[in-house]
Coordinates of C-alpha atoms in Angstrom, one line a residue:
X1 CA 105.6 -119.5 -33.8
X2 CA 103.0 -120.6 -36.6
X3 CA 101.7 -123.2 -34.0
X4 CA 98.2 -123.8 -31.9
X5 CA 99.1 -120.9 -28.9
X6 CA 97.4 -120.6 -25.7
X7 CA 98.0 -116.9 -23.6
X8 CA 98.5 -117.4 -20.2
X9 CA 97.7 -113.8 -18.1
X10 CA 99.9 -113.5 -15.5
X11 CA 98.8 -111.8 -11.9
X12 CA 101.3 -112.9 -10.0
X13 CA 100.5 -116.1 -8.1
X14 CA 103.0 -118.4 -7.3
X15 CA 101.7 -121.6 -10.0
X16 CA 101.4 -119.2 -12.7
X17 CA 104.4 -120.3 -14.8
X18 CA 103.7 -123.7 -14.1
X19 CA 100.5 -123.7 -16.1
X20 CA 102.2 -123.0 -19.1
X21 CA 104.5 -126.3 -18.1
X22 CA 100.9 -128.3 -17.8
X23 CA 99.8 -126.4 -21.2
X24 CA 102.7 -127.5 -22.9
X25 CA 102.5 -131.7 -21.7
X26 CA 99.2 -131.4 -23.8
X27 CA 101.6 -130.7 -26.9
X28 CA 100.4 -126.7 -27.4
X29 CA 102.2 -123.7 -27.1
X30 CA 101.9 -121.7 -24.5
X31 CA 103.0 -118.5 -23.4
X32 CA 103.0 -116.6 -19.8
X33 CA 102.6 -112.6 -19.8
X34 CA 101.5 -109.7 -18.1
X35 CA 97.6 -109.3 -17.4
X36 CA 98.4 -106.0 -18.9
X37 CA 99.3 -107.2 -22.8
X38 CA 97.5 -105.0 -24.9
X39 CA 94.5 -106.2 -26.4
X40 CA 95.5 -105.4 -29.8
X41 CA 98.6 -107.9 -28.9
X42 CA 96.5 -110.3 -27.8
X43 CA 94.7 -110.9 -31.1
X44 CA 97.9 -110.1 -32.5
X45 CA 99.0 -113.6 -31.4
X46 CA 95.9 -115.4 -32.3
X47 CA 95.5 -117.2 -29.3
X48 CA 93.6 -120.0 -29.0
X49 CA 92.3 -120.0 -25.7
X50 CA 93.2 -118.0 -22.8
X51 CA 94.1 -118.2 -18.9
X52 CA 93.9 -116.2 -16.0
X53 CA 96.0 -117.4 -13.4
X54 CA 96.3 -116.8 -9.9
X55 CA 97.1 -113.8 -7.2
X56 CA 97.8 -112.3 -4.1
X57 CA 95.0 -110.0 -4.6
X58 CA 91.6 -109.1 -3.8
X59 CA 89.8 -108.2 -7.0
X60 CA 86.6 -105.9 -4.6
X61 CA 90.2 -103.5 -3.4
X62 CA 90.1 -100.5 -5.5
X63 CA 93.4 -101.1 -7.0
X64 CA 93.3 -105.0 -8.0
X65 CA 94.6 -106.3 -11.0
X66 CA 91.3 -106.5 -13.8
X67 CA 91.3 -107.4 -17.3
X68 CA 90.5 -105.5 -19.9
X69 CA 86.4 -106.1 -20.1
X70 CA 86.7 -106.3 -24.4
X71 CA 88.5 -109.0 -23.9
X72 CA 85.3 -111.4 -22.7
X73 CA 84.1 -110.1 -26.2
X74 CA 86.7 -111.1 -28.2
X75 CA 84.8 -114.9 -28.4
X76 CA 88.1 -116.4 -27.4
X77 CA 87.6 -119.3 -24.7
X78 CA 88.9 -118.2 -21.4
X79 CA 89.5 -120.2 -18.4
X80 CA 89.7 -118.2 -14.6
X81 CA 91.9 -120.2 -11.9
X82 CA 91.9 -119.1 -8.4
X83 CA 92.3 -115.0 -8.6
X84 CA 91.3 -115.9 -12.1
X85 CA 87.6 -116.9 -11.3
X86 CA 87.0 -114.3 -9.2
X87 CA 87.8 -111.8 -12.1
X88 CA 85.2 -113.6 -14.4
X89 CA 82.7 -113.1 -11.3
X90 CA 83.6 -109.5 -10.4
X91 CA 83.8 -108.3 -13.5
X92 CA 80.9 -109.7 -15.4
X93 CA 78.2 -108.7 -12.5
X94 CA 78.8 -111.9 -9.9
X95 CA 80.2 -111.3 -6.1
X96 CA 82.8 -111.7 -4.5
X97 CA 83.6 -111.7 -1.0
X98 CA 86.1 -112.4 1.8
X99 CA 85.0 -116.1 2.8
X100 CA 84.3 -117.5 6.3
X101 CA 86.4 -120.6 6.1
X102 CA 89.5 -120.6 4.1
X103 CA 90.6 -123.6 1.9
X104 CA 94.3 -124.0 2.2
X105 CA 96.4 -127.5 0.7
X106 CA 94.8 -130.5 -0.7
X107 CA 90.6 -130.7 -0.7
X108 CA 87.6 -132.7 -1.7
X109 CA 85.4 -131.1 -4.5
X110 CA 82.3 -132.3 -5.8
X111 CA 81.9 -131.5 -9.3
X112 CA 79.8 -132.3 -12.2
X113 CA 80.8 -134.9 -15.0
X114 CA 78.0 -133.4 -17.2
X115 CA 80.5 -130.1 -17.8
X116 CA 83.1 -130.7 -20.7
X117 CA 85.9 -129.5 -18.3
X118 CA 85.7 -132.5 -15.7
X119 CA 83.9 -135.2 -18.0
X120 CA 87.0 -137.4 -17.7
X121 CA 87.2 -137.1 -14.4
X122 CA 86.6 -140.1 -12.2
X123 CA 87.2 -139.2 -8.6
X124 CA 84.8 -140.9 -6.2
X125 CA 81.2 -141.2 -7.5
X126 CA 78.7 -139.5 -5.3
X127 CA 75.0 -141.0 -5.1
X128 CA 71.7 -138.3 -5.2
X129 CA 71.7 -138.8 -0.8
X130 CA 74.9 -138.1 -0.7
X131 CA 75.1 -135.3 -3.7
X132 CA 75.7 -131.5 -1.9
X133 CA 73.3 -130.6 -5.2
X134 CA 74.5 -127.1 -4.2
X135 CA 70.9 -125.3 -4.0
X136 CA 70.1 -123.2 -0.2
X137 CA 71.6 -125.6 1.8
X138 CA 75.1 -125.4 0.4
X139 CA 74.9 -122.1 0.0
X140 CA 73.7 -121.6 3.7
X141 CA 76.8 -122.9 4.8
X142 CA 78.7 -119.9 3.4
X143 CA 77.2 -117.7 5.9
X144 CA 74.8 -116.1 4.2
X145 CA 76.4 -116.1 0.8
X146 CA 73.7 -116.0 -2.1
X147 CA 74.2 -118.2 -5.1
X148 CA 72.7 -115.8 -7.3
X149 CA 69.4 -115.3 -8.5
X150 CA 68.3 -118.0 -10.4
X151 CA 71.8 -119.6 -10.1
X152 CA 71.5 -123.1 -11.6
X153 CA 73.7 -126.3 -10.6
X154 CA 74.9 -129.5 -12.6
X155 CA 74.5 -131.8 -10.1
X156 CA 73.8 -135.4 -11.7
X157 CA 76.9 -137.3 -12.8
X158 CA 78.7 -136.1 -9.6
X159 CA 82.3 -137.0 -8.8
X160 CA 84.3 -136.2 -5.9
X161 CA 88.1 -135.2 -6.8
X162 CA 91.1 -133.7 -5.1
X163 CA 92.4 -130.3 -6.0
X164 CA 94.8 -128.0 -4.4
X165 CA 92.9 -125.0 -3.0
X166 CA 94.6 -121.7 -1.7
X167 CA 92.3 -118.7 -1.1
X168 CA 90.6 -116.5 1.6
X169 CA 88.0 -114.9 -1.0
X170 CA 85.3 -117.1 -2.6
X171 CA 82.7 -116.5 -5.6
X172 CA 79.9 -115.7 -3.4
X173 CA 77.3 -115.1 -6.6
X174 CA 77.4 -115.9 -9.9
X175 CA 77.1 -113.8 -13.0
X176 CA 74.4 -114.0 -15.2
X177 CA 74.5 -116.8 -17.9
X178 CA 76.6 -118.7 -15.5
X179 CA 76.0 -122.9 -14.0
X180 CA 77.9 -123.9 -10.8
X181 CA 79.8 -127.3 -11.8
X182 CA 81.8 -127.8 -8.6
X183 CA 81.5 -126.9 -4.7
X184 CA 83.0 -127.9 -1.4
X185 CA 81.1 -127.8 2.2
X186 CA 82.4 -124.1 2.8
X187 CA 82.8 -122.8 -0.9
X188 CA 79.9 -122.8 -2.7
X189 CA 81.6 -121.7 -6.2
X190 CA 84.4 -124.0 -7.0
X191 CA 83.8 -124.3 -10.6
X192 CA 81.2 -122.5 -13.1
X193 CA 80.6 -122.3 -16.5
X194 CA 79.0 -120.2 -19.2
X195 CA 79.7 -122.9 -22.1
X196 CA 77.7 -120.8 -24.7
X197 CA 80.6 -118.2 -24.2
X198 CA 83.0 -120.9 -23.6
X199 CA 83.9 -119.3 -20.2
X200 CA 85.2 -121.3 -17.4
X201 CA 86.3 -121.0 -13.8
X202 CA 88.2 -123.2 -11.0
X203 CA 88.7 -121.3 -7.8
X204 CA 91.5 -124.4 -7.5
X205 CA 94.6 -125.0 -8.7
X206 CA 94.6 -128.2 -11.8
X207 CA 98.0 -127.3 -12.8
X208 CA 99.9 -128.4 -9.9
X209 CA 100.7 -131.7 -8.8
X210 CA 98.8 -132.3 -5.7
X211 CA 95.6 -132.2 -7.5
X212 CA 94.7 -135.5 -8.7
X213 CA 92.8 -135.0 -11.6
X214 CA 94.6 -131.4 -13.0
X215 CA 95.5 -132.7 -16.3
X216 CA 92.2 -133.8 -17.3
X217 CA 90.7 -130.6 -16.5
X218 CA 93.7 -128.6 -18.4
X219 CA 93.8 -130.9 -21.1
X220 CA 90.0 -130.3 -21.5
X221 CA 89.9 -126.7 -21.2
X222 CA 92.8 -126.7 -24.2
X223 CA 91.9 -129.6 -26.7
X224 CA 88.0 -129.9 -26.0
X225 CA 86.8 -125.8 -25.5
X226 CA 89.6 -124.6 -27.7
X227 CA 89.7 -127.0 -30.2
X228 CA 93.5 -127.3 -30.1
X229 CA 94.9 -130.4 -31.9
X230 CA 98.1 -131.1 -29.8
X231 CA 100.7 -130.6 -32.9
X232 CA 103.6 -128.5 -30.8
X233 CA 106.3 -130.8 -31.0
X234 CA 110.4 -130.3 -30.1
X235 CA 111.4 -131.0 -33.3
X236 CA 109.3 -127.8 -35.0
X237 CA 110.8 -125.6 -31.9
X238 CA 114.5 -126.4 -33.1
X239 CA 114.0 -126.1 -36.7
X240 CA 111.7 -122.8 -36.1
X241 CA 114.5 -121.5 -34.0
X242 CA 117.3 -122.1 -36.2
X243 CA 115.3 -120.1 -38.9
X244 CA 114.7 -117.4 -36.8
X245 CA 118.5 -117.2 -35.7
X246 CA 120.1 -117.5 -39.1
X247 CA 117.7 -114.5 -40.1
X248 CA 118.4 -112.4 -37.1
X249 CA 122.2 -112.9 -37.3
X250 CA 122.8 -112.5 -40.7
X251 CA 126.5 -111.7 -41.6
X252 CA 126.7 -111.3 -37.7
X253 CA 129.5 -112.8 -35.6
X254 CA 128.3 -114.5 -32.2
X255 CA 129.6 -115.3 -28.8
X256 CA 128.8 -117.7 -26.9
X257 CA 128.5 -118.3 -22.7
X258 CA 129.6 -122.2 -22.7
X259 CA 129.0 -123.1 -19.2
X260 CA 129.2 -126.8 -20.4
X261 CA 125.8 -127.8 -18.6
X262 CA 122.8 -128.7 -20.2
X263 CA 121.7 -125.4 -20.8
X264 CA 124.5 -123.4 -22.5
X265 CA 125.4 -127.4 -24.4
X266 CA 122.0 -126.8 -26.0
X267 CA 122.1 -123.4 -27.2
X268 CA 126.1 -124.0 -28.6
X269 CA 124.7 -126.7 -30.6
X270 CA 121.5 -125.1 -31.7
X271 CA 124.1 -121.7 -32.2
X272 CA 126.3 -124.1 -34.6
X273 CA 123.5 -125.7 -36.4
X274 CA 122.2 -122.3 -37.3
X275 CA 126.0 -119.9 -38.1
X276 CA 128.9 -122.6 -38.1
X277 CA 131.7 -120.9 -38.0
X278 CA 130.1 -117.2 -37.2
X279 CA 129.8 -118.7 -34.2
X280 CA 132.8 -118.6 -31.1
X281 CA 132.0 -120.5 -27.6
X282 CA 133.6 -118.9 -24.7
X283 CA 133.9 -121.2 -21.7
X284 CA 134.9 -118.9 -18.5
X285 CA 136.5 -121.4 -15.7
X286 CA 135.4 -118.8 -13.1
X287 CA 137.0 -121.7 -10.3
X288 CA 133.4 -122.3 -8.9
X289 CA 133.0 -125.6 -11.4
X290 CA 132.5 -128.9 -9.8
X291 CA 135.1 -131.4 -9.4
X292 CA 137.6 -131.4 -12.9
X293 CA 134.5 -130.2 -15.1
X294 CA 136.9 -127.4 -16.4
X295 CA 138.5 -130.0 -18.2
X296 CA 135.4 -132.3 -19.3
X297 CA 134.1 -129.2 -20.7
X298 CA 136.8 -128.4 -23.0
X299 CA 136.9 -132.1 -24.0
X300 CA 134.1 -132.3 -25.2
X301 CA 133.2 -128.9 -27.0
X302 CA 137.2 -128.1 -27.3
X303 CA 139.4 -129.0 -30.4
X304 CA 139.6 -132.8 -30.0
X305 CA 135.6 -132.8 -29.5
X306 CA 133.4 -134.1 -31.4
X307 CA 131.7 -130.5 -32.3
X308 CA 133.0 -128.3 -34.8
X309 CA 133.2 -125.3 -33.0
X310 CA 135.1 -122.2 -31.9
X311 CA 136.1 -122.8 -28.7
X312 CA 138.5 -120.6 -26.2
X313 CA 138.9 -121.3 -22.3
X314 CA 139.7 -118.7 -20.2
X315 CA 140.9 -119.2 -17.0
X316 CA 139.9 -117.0 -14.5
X317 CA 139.7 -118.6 -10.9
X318 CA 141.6 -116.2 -9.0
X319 CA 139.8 -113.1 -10.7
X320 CA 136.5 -114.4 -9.3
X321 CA 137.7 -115.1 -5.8
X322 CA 139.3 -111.6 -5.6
X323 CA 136.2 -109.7 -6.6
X324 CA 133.9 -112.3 -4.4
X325 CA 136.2 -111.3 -1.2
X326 CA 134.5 -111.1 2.0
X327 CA 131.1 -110.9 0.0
X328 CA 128.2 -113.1 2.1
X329 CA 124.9 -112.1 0.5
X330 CA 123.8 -114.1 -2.0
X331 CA 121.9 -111.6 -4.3
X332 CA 125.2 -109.7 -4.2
X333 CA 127.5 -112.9 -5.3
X334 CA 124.8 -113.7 -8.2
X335 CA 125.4 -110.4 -9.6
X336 CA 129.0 -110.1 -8.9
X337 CA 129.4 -113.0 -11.1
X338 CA 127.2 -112.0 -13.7
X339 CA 128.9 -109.1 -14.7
X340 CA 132.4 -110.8 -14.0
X341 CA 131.2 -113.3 -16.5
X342 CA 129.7 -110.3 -19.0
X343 CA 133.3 -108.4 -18.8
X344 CA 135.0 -111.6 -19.3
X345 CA 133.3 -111.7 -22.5
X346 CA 133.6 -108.4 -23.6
X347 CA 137.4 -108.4 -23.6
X348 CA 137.2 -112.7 -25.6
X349 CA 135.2 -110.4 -28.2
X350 CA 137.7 -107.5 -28.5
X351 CA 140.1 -110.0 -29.2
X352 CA 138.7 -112.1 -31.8
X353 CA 137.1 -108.9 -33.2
X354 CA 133.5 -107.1 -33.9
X355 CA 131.0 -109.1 -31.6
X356 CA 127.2 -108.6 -32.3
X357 CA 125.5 -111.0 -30.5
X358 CA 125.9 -112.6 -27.3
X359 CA 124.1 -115.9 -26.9
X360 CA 123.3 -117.3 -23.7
X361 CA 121.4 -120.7 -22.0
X362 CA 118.3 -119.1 -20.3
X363 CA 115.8 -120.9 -20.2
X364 CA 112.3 -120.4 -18.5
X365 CA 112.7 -120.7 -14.8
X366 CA 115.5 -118.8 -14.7
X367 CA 113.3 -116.1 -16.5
X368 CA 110.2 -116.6 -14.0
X369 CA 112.2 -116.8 -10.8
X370 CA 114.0 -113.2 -11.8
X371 CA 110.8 -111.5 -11.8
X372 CA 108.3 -111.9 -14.6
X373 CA 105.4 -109.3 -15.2
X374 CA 103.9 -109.4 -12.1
X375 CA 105.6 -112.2 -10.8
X376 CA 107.5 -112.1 -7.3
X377 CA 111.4 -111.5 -8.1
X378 CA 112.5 -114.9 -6.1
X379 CA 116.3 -114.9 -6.9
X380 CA 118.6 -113.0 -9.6
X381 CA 120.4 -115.3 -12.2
X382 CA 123.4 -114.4 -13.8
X383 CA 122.1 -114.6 -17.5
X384 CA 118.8 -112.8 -16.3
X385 CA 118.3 -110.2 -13.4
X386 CA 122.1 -110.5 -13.0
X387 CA 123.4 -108.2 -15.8
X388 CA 125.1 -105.4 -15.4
X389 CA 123.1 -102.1 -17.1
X390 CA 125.9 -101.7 -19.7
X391 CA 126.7 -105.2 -22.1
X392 CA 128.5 -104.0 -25.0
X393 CA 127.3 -106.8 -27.6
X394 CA 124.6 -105.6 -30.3
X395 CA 122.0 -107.9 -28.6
X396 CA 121.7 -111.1 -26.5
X397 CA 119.9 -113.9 -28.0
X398 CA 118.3 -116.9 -25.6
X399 CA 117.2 -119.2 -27.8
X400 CA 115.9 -121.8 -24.9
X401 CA 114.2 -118.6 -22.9
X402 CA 110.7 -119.8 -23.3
X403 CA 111.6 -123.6 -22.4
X404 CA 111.7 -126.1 -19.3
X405 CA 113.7 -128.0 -18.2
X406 CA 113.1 -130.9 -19.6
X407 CA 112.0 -129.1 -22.6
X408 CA 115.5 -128.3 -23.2
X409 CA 117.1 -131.9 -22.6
X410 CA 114.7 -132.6 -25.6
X411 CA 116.1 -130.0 -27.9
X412 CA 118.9 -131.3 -27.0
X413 CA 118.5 -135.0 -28.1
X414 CA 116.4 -133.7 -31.5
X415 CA 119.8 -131.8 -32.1
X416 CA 121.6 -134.7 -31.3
X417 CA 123.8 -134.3 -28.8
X418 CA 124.6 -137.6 -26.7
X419 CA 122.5 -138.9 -23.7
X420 CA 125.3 -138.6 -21.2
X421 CA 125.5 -134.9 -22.3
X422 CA 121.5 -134.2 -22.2
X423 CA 120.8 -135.5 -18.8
X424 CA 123.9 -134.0 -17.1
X425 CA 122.7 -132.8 -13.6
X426 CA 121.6 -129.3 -13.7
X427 CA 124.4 -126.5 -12.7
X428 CA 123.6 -122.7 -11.9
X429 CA 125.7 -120.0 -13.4
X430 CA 127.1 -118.8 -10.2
X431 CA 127.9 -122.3 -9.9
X432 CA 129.5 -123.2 -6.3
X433 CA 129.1 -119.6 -5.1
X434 CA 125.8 -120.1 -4.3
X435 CA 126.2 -123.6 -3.2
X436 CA 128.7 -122.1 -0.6
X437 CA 126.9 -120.4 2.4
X438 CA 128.6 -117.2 3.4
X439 CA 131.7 -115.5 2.1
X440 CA 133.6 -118.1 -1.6
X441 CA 137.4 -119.0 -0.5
X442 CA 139.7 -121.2 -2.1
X443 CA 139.5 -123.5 0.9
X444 CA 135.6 -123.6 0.5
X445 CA 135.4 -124.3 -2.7
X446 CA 137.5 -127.3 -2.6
X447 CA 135.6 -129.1 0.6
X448 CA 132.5 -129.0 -1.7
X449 CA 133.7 -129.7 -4.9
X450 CA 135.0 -132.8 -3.4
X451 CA 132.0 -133.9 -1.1
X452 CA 129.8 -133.3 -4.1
X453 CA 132.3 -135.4 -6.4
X454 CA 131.7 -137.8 -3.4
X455 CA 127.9 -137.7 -3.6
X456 CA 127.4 -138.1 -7.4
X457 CA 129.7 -141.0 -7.7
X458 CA 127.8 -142.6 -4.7
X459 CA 124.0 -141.7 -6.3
X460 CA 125.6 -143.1 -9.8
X461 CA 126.8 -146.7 -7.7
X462 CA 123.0 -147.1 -6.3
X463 CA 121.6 -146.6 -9.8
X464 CA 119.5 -143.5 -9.1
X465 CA 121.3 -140.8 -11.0
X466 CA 118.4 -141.0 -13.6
X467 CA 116.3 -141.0 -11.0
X468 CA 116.5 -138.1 -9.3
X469 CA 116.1 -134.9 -11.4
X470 CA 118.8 -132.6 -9.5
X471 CA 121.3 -133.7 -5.9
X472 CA 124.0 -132.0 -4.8
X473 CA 126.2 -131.0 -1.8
X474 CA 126.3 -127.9 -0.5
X475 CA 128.7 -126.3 2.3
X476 CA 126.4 -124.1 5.1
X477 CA 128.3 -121.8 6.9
X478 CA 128.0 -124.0 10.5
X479 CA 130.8 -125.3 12.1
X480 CA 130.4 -127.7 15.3
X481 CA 132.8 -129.7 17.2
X482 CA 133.0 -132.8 16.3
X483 CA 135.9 -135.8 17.8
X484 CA 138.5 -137.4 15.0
X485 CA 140.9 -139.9 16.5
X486 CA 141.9 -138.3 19.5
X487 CA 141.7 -134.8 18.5
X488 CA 138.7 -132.3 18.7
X489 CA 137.7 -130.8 15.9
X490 CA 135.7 -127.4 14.6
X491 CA 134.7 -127.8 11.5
X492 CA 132.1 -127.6 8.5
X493 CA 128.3 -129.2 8.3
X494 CA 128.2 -130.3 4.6
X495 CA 124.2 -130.2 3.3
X496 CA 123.4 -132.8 1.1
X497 CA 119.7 -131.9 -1.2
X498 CA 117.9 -134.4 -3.6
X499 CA 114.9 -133.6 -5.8
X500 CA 112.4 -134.7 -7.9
X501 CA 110.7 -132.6 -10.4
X502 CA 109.7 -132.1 -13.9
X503 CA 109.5 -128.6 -14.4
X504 CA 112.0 -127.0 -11.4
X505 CA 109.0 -124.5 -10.6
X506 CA 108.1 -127.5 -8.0
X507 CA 109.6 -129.6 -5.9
X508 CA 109.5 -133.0 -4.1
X509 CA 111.8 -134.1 -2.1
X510 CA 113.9 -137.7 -3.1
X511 CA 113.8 -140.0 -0.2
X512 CA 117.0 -141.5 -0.6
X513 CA 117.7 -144.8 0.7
X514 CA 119.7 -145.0 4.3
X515 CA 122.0 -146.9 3.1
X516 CA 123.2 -144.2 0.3
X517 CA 123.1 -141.7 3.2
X518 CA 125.0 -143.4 5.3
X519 CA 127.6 -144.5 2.8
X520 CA 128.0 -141.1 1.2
X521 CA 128.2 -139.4 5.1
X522 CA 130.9 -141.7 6.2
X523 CA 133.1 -141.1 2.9
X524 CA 133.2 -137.3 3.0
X525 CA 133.4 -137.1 6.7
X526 CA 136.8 -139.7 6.0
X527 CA 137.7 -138.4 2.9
X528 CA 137.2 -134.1 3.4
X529 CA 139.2 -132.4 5.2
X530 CA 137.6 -129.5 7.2
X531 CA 133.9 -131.3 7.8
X532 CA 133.0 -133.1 10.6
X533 CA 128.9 -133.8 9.8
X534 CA 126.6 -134.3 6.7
X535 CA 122.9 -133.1 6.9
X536 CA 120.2 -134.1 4.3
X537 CA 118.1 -131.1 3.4
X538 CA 114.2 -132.4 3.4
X539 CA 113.0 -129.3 2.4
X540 CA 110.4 -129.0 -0.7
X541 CA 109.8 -126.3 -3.1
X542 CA 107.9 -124.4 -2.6
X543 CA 108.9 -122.7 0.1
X544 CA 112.5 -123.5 -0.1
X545 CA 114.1 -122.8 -3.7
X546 CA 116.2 -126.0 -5.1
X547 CA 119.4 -124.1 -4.9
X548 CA 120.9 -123.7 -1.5
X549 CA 121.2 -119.8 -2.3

């Protein structure tokens, strides 16, 4: 990638990917890794600026995540967020310490206007009665903390903004060379600054949403400190990534995973810009598709589509529910699928001949949430963590790995590929399996595929299916008496789950009208047979995921 590149250093807190989501809205590439990348990789990439993200840690315990110390000499800017700041104190001769108070959720920062990282920030203006100017009285309020000798403040231009704080340790002195730009009553570091070395620190979170003013500080850090000009657009991605397939295919022949969501529709088409005809799309009906979208799948990639591609449908319902038997845990049916799907392949490729590449729709969440560096493992995905050890193609090729969401739906309109088929709502690879709570049957299968039919077409009628960025019905594993008619009856709780999000690392939830609710809960509970209540799930993410499973 020839393009402006920001590194983001990964040490595993839970916003870390999302920061490379916020880097990316300022139009520069960015990338996540490991805090442990080499040094000599580092330069190797030429980054532009570089971030240290969040942890779990402590950075005082003896075996704490720390950066290499020749990387603060390698006169690269470097901004420090959370766990991040506290490295840029502990390791360049400041303190840190467990605090007395803890910040937790949204909170009010005073910071300084006259630093380049919050000069377009607005917040509330704070006059000099009002201003904390951080000196021993601030700094007395941290029980004892010491600001450091000599420890200077910006204080005039003050602002008061929102940010999203989460930590129990706190900066309690600053290194030498080092200006405190931001503070709150019980944290007397929030923000410093050695702008000579074009180091920065935020003990809060910018990159996620709940801080007001996040983006300004990001977008300051990357286009005023690093000098990056914001010239990372969708259309150099796809043309720099069908370059980089034709040249690592070659001769090659390529399969395909054709899920027929947005996902696997991207990489076909970016697959049959780059090979043609090298190139065969396998679509595996595994029978956990939502309602009929076996058949809208090979409509539109199949012969009579409008793509020229090789396409083959295999049918394999019954193989899927046989091997997903009796099987409840979801980690287990993610990766019973996976490989189901991965043998399925293997024998398409036997057939149709030498295969040496498999190609697949990953794309960055799916990457993160499987375990990344030192990222928590959060759930296996069937094109990631869920691959059996043995794949008998040459290599597997992701051409959307490093991309978002919404990323992707751009790809996929800079590729040309219809609206309708861009903005499809999103669909996992297990598909209903893990929209099913509890052991996949037939019978299962077909209550939700028809109450999520059901829920679509109703979200469509109200004019909110553009809306809201992913809804869906899934089937929990309750069953409660309910009264039909004159009978009793035991049956089903269908869950119902509505979100809104750009980047599917958060979460919001949609709060849908009641008159939606109450029309969609009345049709399935009329219309399916085997569920007797509806319930809307008003959980966010975090801490709740945005599948069911």
């Amino acid at each position: 990638m020839e393009n402006e590149m920001i590194i983001v250093l990964d040490f595993g807190g839970q916003y870390n990917q999302l920061i490379a989501r916020r880097v990316r809205e300022c139009n520069v590439y960015c990338e996540v890794h490991p805090y442990t990348l080499p040094l000599e990789e580092i330069k190797a990439k030429n980054p532009k600026g570089i971030i240290l993200t969040g942890g779990p840690n402590s950075v005082y315990a003896e075996d704490s995540p720390k950066c290499n110390p020749e990387m603060f000499e390698l006169g690269i800017p470097i901004l420090g967020l959370c766990y991040g700041a506290q490295i840029f104190a502990y390791q360049l001769g400041g303190k840190v310490e467990t605090a007395p108070v803890s910040e937790y959720g949204r909170t009010e920062v005073e910071i300084s206007t006259k630093s380049v990282l919050f000069k377009d920030c607005v917040g509330e203006s704070v006059t000099s009665a009002d201003s904390g100017s951080l000196g021993a009285a601030t700094c007395a309020l941290a029980a004892g903390a010491a600001c450091g000798t000599g420890a200077s403040v910006l204080a005039d231009g003050n602002v008061k903004s929102v940010f999203w704080m989460s930590h129990t340790d706190y900066i309690s002195e600053v290194p030498e060379g080092f200006v405190i730009t931001g503070f709150t009553p019980v944290c007397p570091v929030a923000a410093m600054e050695n702008a000579e070395k074009k180091f920065y620190a935020c003990q809060f979170h910018p990159e996620v949403v709940h801080s007001k003013e996040g983006m300004k500080v990001l977008s300051a850090f990357v286009k005023d400190v690093c000098g990056c000009k914001g010239s990372w657009k969708m259309d150099s991605f796809v043309e720099s990534q069908i370059e980089a397939i034709r040249e690592k295919v070659g001769s090659g022949k390529v399969l395909c995973a054709l899920s027929g969501g947005v996902d696997s529709s991207v990489a076909a088409v970016l697959l049959s810009k780059a090979v043609g005809k090298q190139l065969t799309c396998v679509f595996v009906d595994h029978g956990l598709l939502r309602k009929d979208e076996g058949d809208e799948v090979e409509a539109v990639f199949g012969p009579e589509g409008p793509y020229d591609l090789n396409f083959i449908r295999v049918n394999a319902q019954q193989r899927f529910y046989d091997k997903l038997a009796g099987v409840e845990e979801p980690e287990q049916k993610r990766k019973i699928i996976g490989e189901e799907f991965i043998r399925v392949f293997e024998e398409e490729a036997k057939k149709i001949g030498s295969v040496d590449f498999l190609v697949q729709g990953t794309i960055y969440p799916d990457v993160i949430e499987s375990g990344l560096g030192t990222s928590a493992v959060i759930k296996s995905h069937h094109n990631v963590g869920g691959l059996p050890d043995h794949v008998d193609f040459k290599e597997i090729i992701e051409p959307l790995r490093m991309l978002f969401k919404d990323e992707v739906r751009k790809a996929g309109l800079e590729l040309g590929i219809p609206e309708y088929l861009v903005f499809r709502q999103p669909f996992p690879g297990p598909g209903l399996g893990i929209r099913i709570i509890g052991a996949v049957t037939p019978e299962k299968v077909k209550i939700v595929q028809e109450a999520d039919a059901i829920y679509r077409e109703e979200v469509k009628n109200f004019g909110l299916d553009r809306e809201i960025n992913q809804y869906f019905a899934a089937l929990s594993n309750m069953r409660s008496v309910g009264v039909m008619g004159d009978f009793r009856t035991y049956d089903y709780a269908v869950v119902l789950r509505a979100v809104l999000t750009s980047d599917f690392m958060t979460a919001d939830v949609a709060h849908l009208p009641w008159e939606l609710l109450d029309k969609v809960t009345t049709r399935i509970v009329n219309e399916v047979k085997g569920v007797s209540r509806v319930l809307y799930d008003c959980t966010q993410k975090p801490p709740a995921t945005v599948e069911m499973e």
